[in-house]
Amino acid sequence: MQQATQTYRGRFAPSPTGPLHFGSLLAAFGSWLAARHADGEWLIRIEDLDPPREVAGAAERQMHALASFGLISDAPVVKQSERGAHYQAALDTLLASGAAFVCHCSRSDLADGGGVHRACVAAAARPDPAIRLRVPDGTRLSFEDGLQGDFAQDVAAEVGDFVLRRADGLWAYQLAVVADDAAQGITDVVRGADLLDSTPRQILLQRALRLPTPRYAHLPLVVGADGRKLSKSLAALPVDAADPLPAMRAVWHALGQASLAATGSGSVDRLLEAMRRHFDPARLPRTPQLSLAALHNDRDTKPD
Ligand code: GLU
């Protein structure tokens, strides 16, 4: 069968909730390298949907940091805060088809079921209801992740009917990410494994909206020596935009790539070019977690 060749298009989608940490840099480089390896495009999208969690100036600082590593979006940077009309259109489609419904349940209404919504049990109507996607009983979904292999989830039992627009009027990440990945023509999502269990929800939404499903590859989450997610610990390896080369080398190593010792790499541009040329996707780590301690020990025994 003849298949239309589709240009690879990847993306990096940080939330502006703080400075770039090592884990987010791994996703940024992982997605950039995979896109460049496929002669594809790479876009940056700012996921600024949650004003209470945002830090003033963080988006600009993240862009500045990415630029200091040579990572520049191939298209104008999209900000989710400016895309409400698109999310509303997607929501209207889901409401019209009956896939989404208005929900008056409060957190305490759902407490007995562990927060999982299976049916409306609201004690009273709220002036500000949420909107959820209906996930019928028995909805199981599995997909083949490019790094983590087969991933299966019983979405009905484990997640339940999930929120698309919150009671406070804010758009839920799941709806926005699906609408934007489709609108931007993203073919390949490379991101952290903390989002692995969000992917079945996103695939359900893509199906309900008749949108294509991109390929997914989830990079291991970098954890501190105590096993805690790095972004939640005291940024063990802070990303220093003023001195990008050490962080680039650490990222390269964490991505399982062969040493670049032989390549001259005194400048960001030269190192980035060497990374682009030598990147081997087959070497990417396939575990759900990567311990920072193991990375350090490994580094001590190998010349860089
Ligand atoms: N904005 C999300 C984050 O910073 C990433 C979303 C995604 O890559 O799908 O965790």
PDB file of C-alpha atoms in Angstrom, residues 7-11 31 185-190 214-217:
ATOM      1  CA  THR A   7       6.842  15.151   7.727  1.00  0.00           C
ATOM      2  CA  TYR A   8       7.912  14.272  11.248  1.00  0.00           C
ATOM      3  CA  ARG A   9       6.846  17.024  13.622  1.00  0.00           C
ATOM      4  CA  GLY A  10       7.750  16.894  17.285  1.00  0.00           C
ATOM      5  CA  ARG A  11       7.303  19.349  20.104  1.00  0.00           C
ATOM      6  CA  SER A  31      12.225  15.489  21.442  1.00  0.00           C
ATOM      7  CA  GLY A 185       0.127  18.557  13.128  1.00  0.00           C
ATOM      8  CA  ILE A 186       2.327  16.809  15.717  1.00  0.00           C
ATOM      9  CA  THR A 187       3.238  13.326  14.472  1.00  0.00           C
ATOM     10  CA  ASP A 188       5.515  12.288  17.351  1.00  0.00           C
ATOM     11  CA  VAL A 189       5.322  13.081  21.040  1.00  0.00           C
ATOM     12  CA  VAL A 190       8.525  12.505  23.023  1.00  0.00           C
ATOM     13  CA  PRO A 214       0.574  10.661  17.126  1.00  0.00           C
ATOM     14  CA  ARG A 215       3.309   8.140  17.944  1.00  0.00           C
ATOM     15  CA  TYR A 216       4.336   8.359  21.588  1.00  0.00           C
ATOM     16  CA  ALA A 217       7.691   7.744  23.259  1.00  0.00           C
TER      17      ALA A 217
END
